Amino acid sequence: MKKGSLKRLLSYTFRYKWSFLISVFGFISFAFADIAAVEWIRRIIGFINSEEENFSSLLALSLIVIALGRGVGFFIGNYFMSVVGFGIVRDLRAELFHKLHDLPKSYFDSNQSGQLINRITFTTTQVSGAASNAVKTLIREGFLLIGLFIYLLILNFKLTLLLIGTAPLIALIVYVAGKRLKKLATKIQTAMGDVTHIASEAVDGHVEIKSFNAQDYENSRFLVANESNRNQNLKLEATGNMATPIIQVLVSISLSIVAYFALGAKLGISLDAETFVAFFTAAGLMAKPIRQLSNINMIVQKGLAAATEIFDQLDQEIEKDNGTNDKKIDGNIEFKNIDFSYETGSQILSNISFSINKNETVAIVGKSGSGKSTIANLIPRFYNHTTGEILIDDIPVSDFTLAHLRSSISIVNQSPSLFNDTIAKNIAYGDESIDVDKLKESAKLSGCEEFINNLPEGYESIIGDDGVLLSGGQRQRLAIARAFYKDSPIIILDEATSALDTESELIVQEALEKVMEGRTAIVIAHRLSTIKNADSIVVLDQGRVVEQGTHEALFSKQGEYYKLCSLQNLG
């Protein structure tokens, strides 16, 4: 990271500088009231020990003013620091969420979804602790400690110097504990991310868990992650809470030394009763801020560990979008000597070359793992090819802006992502002002109209998480309706019917044929019967193009395509 985590984190705090300054003013008022209360006690004792008979009513009433000042200061300080804290959480969550949309697909491939969600929901609250709660304690207790120290110096500077004799030892304990706390806090972020990830998988895969009777297996996975999180938190608490009593003992030793010299009139120190009580009351009040200030080390280290994780994601390189071309896309596509390998180094595609003319349908077939879906992901630049050129209308795909390129491509895959929203908003996804006529036409062309009209709320029906309230065929047709609504010149169908039963496949296939009309279509298919009428078929094997032609031409060659057809009893 270019800037230190703490410095960068504090920059979020100062976005709310006015709330922060009001909070500081409140805490100063709070600290001043506590010191004023000690001075009030000293004056009351002084009056009792004096021979004066006229008691000032202002002295009695001043206690009410002190209490009001303390209460108002406490409220203002804490409330406005909470404004800062919740503002930081909101800002970090917003930045993390926005960053998710800008990260390349490879980042999601290499990071667990649970960890990504955990950063937005849990890790940001840990950061808030360092940026607001710790700062709140530092200011409130810091001002109180400094104020009490100055007050003690005024009362008796010799005793005050004796009192601070243990300060170096306290500083050493805080430093040693801090190093261990930071290490443990980092482990807690990872452990909590594992808990979130396993829980998320269990929710998404509840059907598979039940069908495989894998409840015990998942419970044991969760138990390990949950236990690890518990153990790391206990270690953190043990380290943090061990430092506090040691510091309190050291403070008590300092007070006992002070008492010895004050009561024994050693070193030429003698105190009257009211000064002695005031001194020890103020010195005793110092124990709380010292304890609180020693505890903020744990909050700060947890927050810094969380901040490091968050800033690491925020600093990730975003998708490259250096293109400037927004020219209308017609749909001519050409692959020229394309190689592709993942960041791990494994070669997926080698020397891929083929072309698709505008409004043609080209099918890509091959065994599992031959690179079919990778080709589909290269066209909208979810991945960037390693070498070679991909041209659309004779223009390299990298020359188009990502927004324009992707707005010109519709994708319907095997498991379309649907959202827990209305049918209308799922079909017109991304369109803030829905064209109702276009919406209904899209539903009609995709074969959705009948089942939508049978729903109680029609187009306003909520379909549940990922369309769980719809059948597989209905979900697929809804995804096709979305493609109709988007009306892009290029459409990619990635195993769009492979997960459906025969009846649903026939209905969906009919809708797919309609959506491909007048568009350049790339069809990735496992069931070869669905692509017999394609203008051209590209056959892949181990990331290479081994055959290309029409169904009849390839079948008559009795090569790789013929073998695939034979496996499916297709002639």
Coordinates of N, CA and C in Angstrom, one line a residue, residues 157-327:
F157 N 3.9 19.0 42.8 CA 4.7 18.5 41.7 C 5.6 17.3 42.1
K158 N 6.1 17.3 43.4 CA 7.1 16.3 43.8 C 6.4 14.9 43.9
L159 N 5.2 14.9 44.5 CA 4.4 13.6 44.5 C 4.0 13.2 43.1
T160 N 3.7 14.1 42.2 CA 3.3 13.8 40.9 C 4.5 13.1 40.1
L161 N 5.7 13.6 40.3 CA 6.9 13.0 39.7 C 7.1 11.5 40.2
L162 N 6.8 11.3 41.5 CA 6.9 10.0 42.1 C 5.9 9.0 41.4
L163 N 4.7 9.6 41.2 CA 3.6 8.8 40.7 C 3.9 8.3 39.3
I164 N 4.6 9.1 38.5 CA 4.8 8.6 37.1 C 6.1 7.8 36.9
G165 N 6.6 7.3 38.0 CA 7.8 6.4 38.0 C 7.6 5.1 37.2
T166 N 6.4 4.6 37.2 CA 6.1 3.3 36.6 C 5.7 3.5 35.1
A167 N 5.7 4.7 34.6 CA 5.3 5.0 33.2 C 6.1 4.2 32.2
P168 N 7.4 4.1 32.3 CA 8.2 3.3 31.3 C 7.8 1.8 31.2
L169 N 7.5 1.3 32.4 CA 7.1 -0.1 32.4 C 5.7 -0.3 31.8
I170 N 4.8 0.6 32.0 CA 3.5 0.6 31.4 C 3.6 0.6 29.9
A171 N 4.5 1.5 29.4 CA 4.7 1.7 27.9 C 5.2 0.4 27.3
L172 N 6.1 -0.3 28.0 CA 6.7 -1.5 27.6 C 5.7 -2.6 27.4
I173 N 4.8 -2.7 28.4 CA 3.7 -3.7 28.4 C 2.8 -3.5 27.2
V174 N 2.4 -2.2 27.0 CA 1.5 -1.9 25.9 C 2.2 -2.2 24.6
Y175 N 3.5 -2.0 24.4 CA 4.2 -2.3 23.2 C 4.2 -3.8 22.9
V176 N 4.6 -4.6 23.9 CA 4.7 -6.0 23.7 C 3.4 -6.6 23.4
A177 N 2.3 -6.2 24.2 CA 1.0 -6.7 23.9 C 0.5 -6.3 22.6
G178 N 0.8 -5.1 22.1 CA 0.4 -4.7 20.8 C 0.9 -5.5 19.6
K179 N 2.1 -5.9 19.7 CA 2.7 -6.8 18.6 C 1.9 -8.1 18.5
R180 N 1.6 -8.7 19.7 CA 0.9 -10.0 19.7 C -0.6 -9.8 19.2
L181 N -1.2 -8.7 19.7 CA -2.6 -8.4 19.3 C -2.7 -8.3 17.8
K182 N -1.8 -7.6 17.1 CA -1.9 -7.4 15.7 C -1.8 -8.7 15.0
K183 N -0.9 -9.6 15.4 CA -0.8 -10.9 14.8 C -2.1 -11.7 14.9
L184 N -2.6 -11.7 16.2 CA -3.9 -12.5 16.4 C -5.1 -11.9 15.6
A185 N -5.1 -10.6 15.5 CA -6.2 -9.9 14.8 C -6.3 -10.3 13.4
T186 N -5.1 -10.4 12.7 CA -5.0 -10.9 11.3 C -5.6 -12.3 11.2
K187 N -5.3 -13.1 12.1 CA -5.8 -14.5 12.1 C -7.3 -14.5 12.2
I188 N -7.8 -13.6 13.1 CA -9.3 -13.6 13.3 C -10.0 -13.2 12.0
Q189 N -9.5 -12.3 11.2 CA -10.1 -11.9 10.0 C -10.3 -13.1 9.1
T190 N -9.2 -13.9 9.0 CA -9.2 -15.1 8.1 C -10.2 -16.1 8.6
A191 N -10.2 -16.3 10.0 CA -11.1 -17.3 10.6 C -12.6 -16.9 10.4
M192 N -12.9 -15.6 10.6 CA -14.2 -15.2 10.4 C -14.7 -15.3 9.0
G193 N -13.8 -15.1 8.0 CA -14.1 -15.2 6.6 C -14.4 -16.7 6.3
D194 N -13.7 -17.6 6.9 CA -14.0 -19.0 6.7 C -15.4 -19.4 7.2
V195 N -15.7 -18.8 8.4 CA -17.1 -19.1 8.9 C -18.1 -18.6 8.0
T196 N -18.0 -17.4 7.5 CA -18.9 -16.8 6.5 C -19.0 -17.6 5.2
H197 N -17.9 -18.0 4.7 CA -17.8 -18.8 3.5 C -18.5 -20.1 3.6
I198 N -18.2 -20.9 4.6 CA -18.9 -22.2 4.8 C -20.4 -22.1 5.0
A199 N -20.8 -21.0 5.8 CA -22.2 -20.8 6.0 C -22.9 -20.4 4.7
S200 N -22.2 -19.6 3.9 CA -22.8 -19.2 2.6 C -23.0 -20.4 1.7
E201 N -22.0 -21.3 1.7 CA -22.0 -22.5 0.9 C -23.2 -23.4 1.3
A202 N -23.4 -23.5 2.7 CA -24.4 -24.4 3.2 C -25.8 -23.9 2.8
V203 N -26.0 -22.6 2.8 CA -27.2 -22.0 2.4 C -27.5 -22.2 0.9
D204 N -26.5 -22.0 0.1 CA -26.6 -22.1 -1.4 C -26.8 -23.6 -1.8
G205 N -26.1 -24.5 -1.0 CA -26.1 -25.9 -1.4 C -27.0 -26.8 -0.5
H206 N -28.0 -26.2 0.1 CA -28.8 -27.0 1.0 C -29.5 -28.2 0.4
V207 N -29.8 -28.1 -0.8 CA -30.4 -29.3 -1.5 C -29.4 -30.4 -1.6
E208 N -28.2 -30.1 -2.1 CA -27.2 -31.1 -2.3 C -26.8 -31.7 -0.9
I209 N -26.7 -30.9 0.1 CA -26.3 -31.4 1.4 C -27.4 -32.4 1.9
K210 N -28.6 -32.1 1.7 CA -29.7 -33.1 2.1 C -29.7 -34.4 1.2
S211 N -29.5 -34.2 -0.1 CA -29.6 -35.3 -1.0 C -28.4 -36.3 -0.8
F212 N -27.2 -35.7 -0.3 CA -26.1 -36.6 -0.1 C -25.9 -37.0 1.4
N213 N -26.9 -36.6 2.2 CA -26.8 -36.8 3.6 C -25.5 -36.3 4.2
A214 N -25.1 -35.1 3.8 CA -23.8 -34.6 4.1 C -23.9 -33.6 5.3
Q215 N -24.9 -33.7 6.1 CA -25.1 -32.7 7.2 C -23.9 -32.9 8.2
D216 N -23.5 -34.1 8.5 CA -22.5 -34.3 9.5 C -21.1 -33.7 8.9
Y217 N -20.9 -34.0 7.6 CA -19.7 -33.5 7.0 C -19.6 -31.9 7.1
E218 N -20.7 -31.3 6.7 CA -20.8 -29.8 6.7 C -20.7 -29.3 8.1
N219 N -21.4 -30.0 9.1 CA -21.3 -29.6 10.5 C -19.9 -29.6 11.0
S220 N -19.1 -30.7 10.6 CA -17.7 -30.8 11.0 C -16.9 -29.7 10.4
R221 N -17.1 -29.4 9.1 CA -16.4 -28.3 8.5 C -16.6 -27.0 9.2
F222 N -17.9 -26.7 9.5 CA -18.2 -25.5 10.2 C -17.7 -25.4 11.6
L223 N -17.7 -26.6 12.3 CA -17.2 -26.7 13.7 C -15.7 -26.3 13.7
V224 N -14.9 -26.8 12.7 CA -13.5 -26.5 12.7 C -13.3 -25.0 12.5
A225 N -14.0 -24.4 11.6 CA -13.8 -23.0 11.3 C -14.3 -22.1 12.5
N226 N -15.5 -22.5 13.1 CA -16.0 -21.8 14.2 C -15.1 -21.9 15.4
E227 N -14.6 -23.1 15.6 CA -13.7 -23.3 16.8 C -12.4 -22.5 16.6
S228 N -11.9 -22.4 15.4 CA -10.7 -21.7 15.1 C -10.9 -20.2 15.4
N229 N -12.1 -19.7 15.0 CA -12.5 -18.3 15.2 C -12.6 -18.0 16.7
R230 N -13.2 -19.0 17.5 CA -13.4 -18.8 18.9 C -12.0 -18.8 19.6
N231 N -11.1 -19.7 19.2 CA -9.8 -19.8 19.9 C -9.0 -18.5 19.6
Q232 N -9.0 -18.0 18.4 CA -8.2 -16.8 18.1 C -8.8 -15.6 18.9
N233 N -10.1 -15.5 19.0 CA -10.7 -14.5 19.8 C -10.3 -14.6 21.3
L234 N -10.3 -15.8 21.8 CA -9.9 -16.0 23.2 C -8.5 -15.6 23.5
K235 N -7.6 -16.0 22.5 CA -6.2 -15.6 22.6 C -6.1 -14.0 22.6
L236 N -6.9 -13.4 21.8 CA -6.9 -11.9 21.7 C -7.3 -11.3 23.0
E237 N -8.4 -11.9 23.6 CA -9.0 -11.4 24.9 C -8.0 -11.6 26.0
A238 N -7.3 -12.8 26.0 CA -6.4 -13.1 27.0 C -5.2 -12.1 27.0
T239 N -4.7 -11.9 25.8 CA -3.5 -10.9 25.7 C -4.0 -9.5 26.2
G240 N -5.1 -9.1 25.7 CA -5.6 -7.7 26.0 C -5.9 -7.6 27.5
N241 N -6.6 -8.6 28.0 CA -7.0 -8.5 29.4 C -5.9 -8.8 30.4
M242 N -4.8 -9.4 30.0 CA -3.7 -9.7 30.9 C -2.9 -8.4 31.1
A243 N -2.8 -7.6 30.0 CA -2.1 -6.3 30.2 C -2.8 -5.4 31.1
T244 N -4.1 -5.3 31.2 CA -4.8 -4.4 32.0 C -4.6 -4.6 33.5
P245 N -4.7 -5.8 34.1 CA -4.4 -5.9 35.5 C -3.0 -5.6 35.9
I246 N -2.1 -6.0 35.0 CA -0.6 -5.7 35.3 C -0.4 -4.2 35.4
I247 N -1.1 -3.4 34.5 CA -1.0 -2.0 34.5 C -1.6 -1.4 35.8
Q248 N -2.8 -2.0 36.2 CA -3.4 -1.5 37.4 C -2.6 -1.8 38.6
V249 N -1.9 -2.9 38.7 CA -1.0 -3.2 39.8 C 0.1 -2.2 39.9
L250 N 0.7 -1.8 38.7 CA 1.8 -0.8 38.6 C 1.3 0.5 39.1
V251 N 0.0 0.9 38.7 CA -0.5 2.2 39.2 C -0.7 2.1 40.7
S252 N -1.2 1.0 41.2 CA -1.4 0.9 42.7 C 0.0 1.0 43.4
I253 N 1.0 0.4 42.8 CA 2.4 0.5 43.5 C 2.8 2.0 43.5
S254 N 2.5 2.7 42.4 CA 2.8 4.2 42.4 C 2.0 4.9 43.5
L255 N 0.8 4.6 43.6 CA -0.1 5.3 44.6 C 0.4 5.0 46.1
S256 N 0.8 3.7 46.3 CA 1.3 3.3 47.6 C 2.6 4.1 48.0
I257 N 3.5 4.3 46.9 CA 4.7 5.0 47.2 C 4.4 6.5 47.5
V258 N 3.4 7.0 46.8 CA 3.0 8.4 47.0 C 2.4 8.5 48.4
A259 N 1.6 7.6 48.8 CA 1.0 7.6 50.2 C 2.1 7.6 51.3
Y260 N 3.1 6.7 51.0 CA 4.2 6.6 52.0 C 4.9 7.9 52.2
F261 N 5.2 8.6 51.1 CA 5.9 9.8 51.2 C 5.0 11.0 51.7
A262 N 3.8 11.0 51.3 CA 2.9 12.0 51.7 C 2.5 12.0 53.2
L263 N 2.2 10.8 53.7 CA 1.8 10.6 55.1 C 3.0 10.6 56.0
G264 N 4.2 10.2 55.5 CA 5.4 10.2 56.4 C 6.1 11.5 56.3
A265 N 5.7 12.5 55.6 CA 6.3 13.8 55.4 C 7.8 13.6 55.0
K266 N 8.0 12.6 54.1 CA 9.4 12.4 53.6 C 9.6 13.5 52.5
L267 N 10.9 13.6 52.1 CA 11.3 14.5 51.1 C 10.8 15.9 51.2
G268 N 10.4 16.3 52.4 CA 9.9 17.6 52.7 C 8.5 17.9 52.2
I269 N 7.8 16.8 52.0 CA 6.4 16.9 51.5 C 5.4 16.8 52.6
S270 N 4.6 17.8 52.7 CA 3.5 17.8 53.7 C 2.3 18.4 53.0
L271 N 1.2 17.7 53.3 CA -0.1 18.1 52.7 C -1.2 18.3 53.7
D272 N -2.0 19.3 53.5 CA -3.2 19.5 54.4 C -4.2 18.4 54.0
A273 N -5.3 18.3 54.8 CA -6.2 17.2 54.6 C -6.9 17.3 53.2
E274 N -7.4 18.5 52.9 CA -8.2 18.7 51.6 C -7.3 18.4 50.4
T275 N -6.0 18.8 50.5 CA -5.1 18.6 49.3 C -4.8 17.1 49.2
F276 N -4.6 16.5 50.3 CA -4.3 15.0 50.3 C -5.4 14.2 49.7
V277 N -6.7 14.5 50.1 CA -7.9 13.8 49.6 C -8.0 14.1 48.1
A278 N -7.8 15.4 47.7 CA -7.9 15.8 46.3 C -6.9 15.1 45.5
F279 N -5.6 15.0 46.0 CA -4.5 14.4 45.2 C -4.8 12.9 45.0
F280 N -5.2 12.2 46.1 CA -5.5 10.8 45.9 C -6.7 10.5 45.1
T281 N -7.7 11.4 45.2 CA -8.9 11.2 44.4 C -8.6 11.3 42.9
A282 N -7.8 12.4 42.6 CA -7.4 12.6 41.2 C -6.5 11.5 40.7
A283 N -5.5 11.1 41.6 CA -4.6 10.0 41.2 C -5.4 8.7 41.0
G284 N -6.4 8.5 41.8 CA -7.2 7.3 41.7 C -8.0 7.3 40.4
L285 N -8.5 8.5 40.0 CA -9.3 8.7 38.8 C -8.4 8.4 37.6
M286 N -7.1 8.5 37.7 CA -6.2 8.3 36.6 C -6.2 6.8 36.2
A287 N -6.5 5.9 37.1 CA -6.5 4.5 36.9 C -7.4 4.1 35.7
K288 N -8.6 4.7 35.7 CA -9.6 4.3 34.6 C -9.1 4.7 33.2
P289 N -8.7 6.0 33.0 CA -8.1 6.3 31.7 C -6.9 5.5 31.3
I290 N -6.0 5.2 32.3 CA -4.9 4.4 31.9 C -5.3 3.0 31.5
R291 N -6.3 2.4 32.2 CA -6.8 1.1 31.8 C -7.5 1.2 30.5
Q292 N -8.3 2.2 30.2 CA -9.0 2.3 28.9 C -8.0 2.5 27.8
L293 N -7.0 3.4 28.1 CA -6.0 3.6 27.0 C -5.1 2.4 26.7
S294 N -4.9 1.6 27.7 CA -4.2 0.3 27.4 C -5.0 -0.7 26.6
N295 N -6.3 -0.6 26.8 CA -7.2 -1.5 26.1 C -7.4 -1.1 24.6
I296 N -7.2 0.2 24.3 CA -7.5 0.6 22.9 C -6.4 0.0 22.0
N297 N -5.3 -0.5 22.6 CA -4.3 -1.1 21.7 C -4.9 -2.3 21.0
M298 N -5.8 -3.1 21.8 CA -6.4 -4.3 21.2 C -7.3 -3.9 20.1
I299 N -8.1 -2.8 20.3 CA -9.1 -2.3 19.3 C -8.3 -1.8 18.0
V300 N -7.2 -1.1 18.3 CA -6.5 -0.5 17.2 C -5.8 -1.6 16.3
Q301 N -5.3 -2.6 17.0 CA -4.6 -3.7 16.2 C -5.6 -4.5 15.4
K302 N -6.8 -4.8 16.0 CA -7.8 -5.5 15.3 C -8.3 -4.6 14.1
G303 N -8.4 -3.3 14.3 CA -8.8 -2.4 13.2 C -7.8 -2.3 12.1
L304 N -6.5 -2.3 12.5 CA -5.4 -2.2 11.5 C -5.3 -3.5 10.7
A305 N -5.5 -4.6 11.3 CA -5.5 -5.9 10.6 C -6.6 -5.9 9.6
A306 N -7.8 -5.5 10.0 CA -9.0 -5.4 9.1 C -8.7 -4.4 8.0
A307 N -8.2 -3.3 8.4 CA -7.9 -2.2 7.4 C -6.9 -2.7 6.3
T308 N -5.9 -3.4 6.7 CA -4.9 -4.0 5.8 C -5.6 -4.9 4.7
E309 N -6.6 -5.7 5.2 CA -7.3 -6.6 4.4 C -8.2 -5.8 3.4
I310 N -8.9 -4.8 3.9 CA -9.8 -4.0 3.1 C -9.0 -3.2 2.0
F311 N -7.9 -2.6 2.5 CA -7.2 -1.7 1.6 C -6.5 -2.6 0.5
D312 N -6.2 -3.8 0.9 CA -5.6 -4.8 -0.1 C -6.5 -5.0 -1.3
Q313 N -7.8 -5.2 -0.9 CA -8.8 -5.3 -2.0 C -9.1 -4.0 -2.8
L314 N -9.1 -2.9 -2.0 CA -9.4 -1.6 -2.7 C -8.2 -1.3 -3.6
D315 N -7.0 -1.8 -3.3 CA -5.8 -1.5 -4.2 C -5.6 -2.5 -5.3
Q316 N -6.5 -3.5 -5.4 CA -6.4 -4.4 -6.5 C -6.5 -3.7 -7.9
E317 N -5.8 -4.2 -8.8 CA -5.9 -3.7 -10.2 C -7.3 -3.9 -10.8
I318 N -7.9 -2.9 -11.3 CA -9.2 -3.1 -11.9 C -9.1 -3.6 -13.3
E319 N -10.3 -4.0 -13.9 CA -10.3 -4.4 -15.3 C -9.7 -3.3 -16.2
K320 N -8.9 -3.7 -17.1 CA -8.3 -2.8 -18.1 C -9.4 -2.3 -19.0
D321 N -9.6 -1.0 -19.1 CA -10.6 -0.4 -20.0 C -10.0 0.8 -20.6
N322 N -9.1 0.5 -21.6 CA -8.4 1.6 -22.3 C -9.0 2.0 -23.6
G323 N -10.1 1.2 -24.0 CA -10.7 1.5 -25.2 C -11.5 2.8 -25.3
T324 N -11.6 3.3 -26.5 CA -12.4 4.6 -26.6 C -13.5 4.5 -27.7
N325 N -13.5 3.3 -28.4 CA -14.4 3.2 -29.5 C -15.8 2.9 -29.1
D326 N -16.8 3.7 -29.5 CA -18.2 3.4 -29.1 C -19.0 3.2 -30.4
K327 N -18.3 2.8 -31.5 CA -19.0 2.7 -32.8 C -20.0 1.5 -32.7

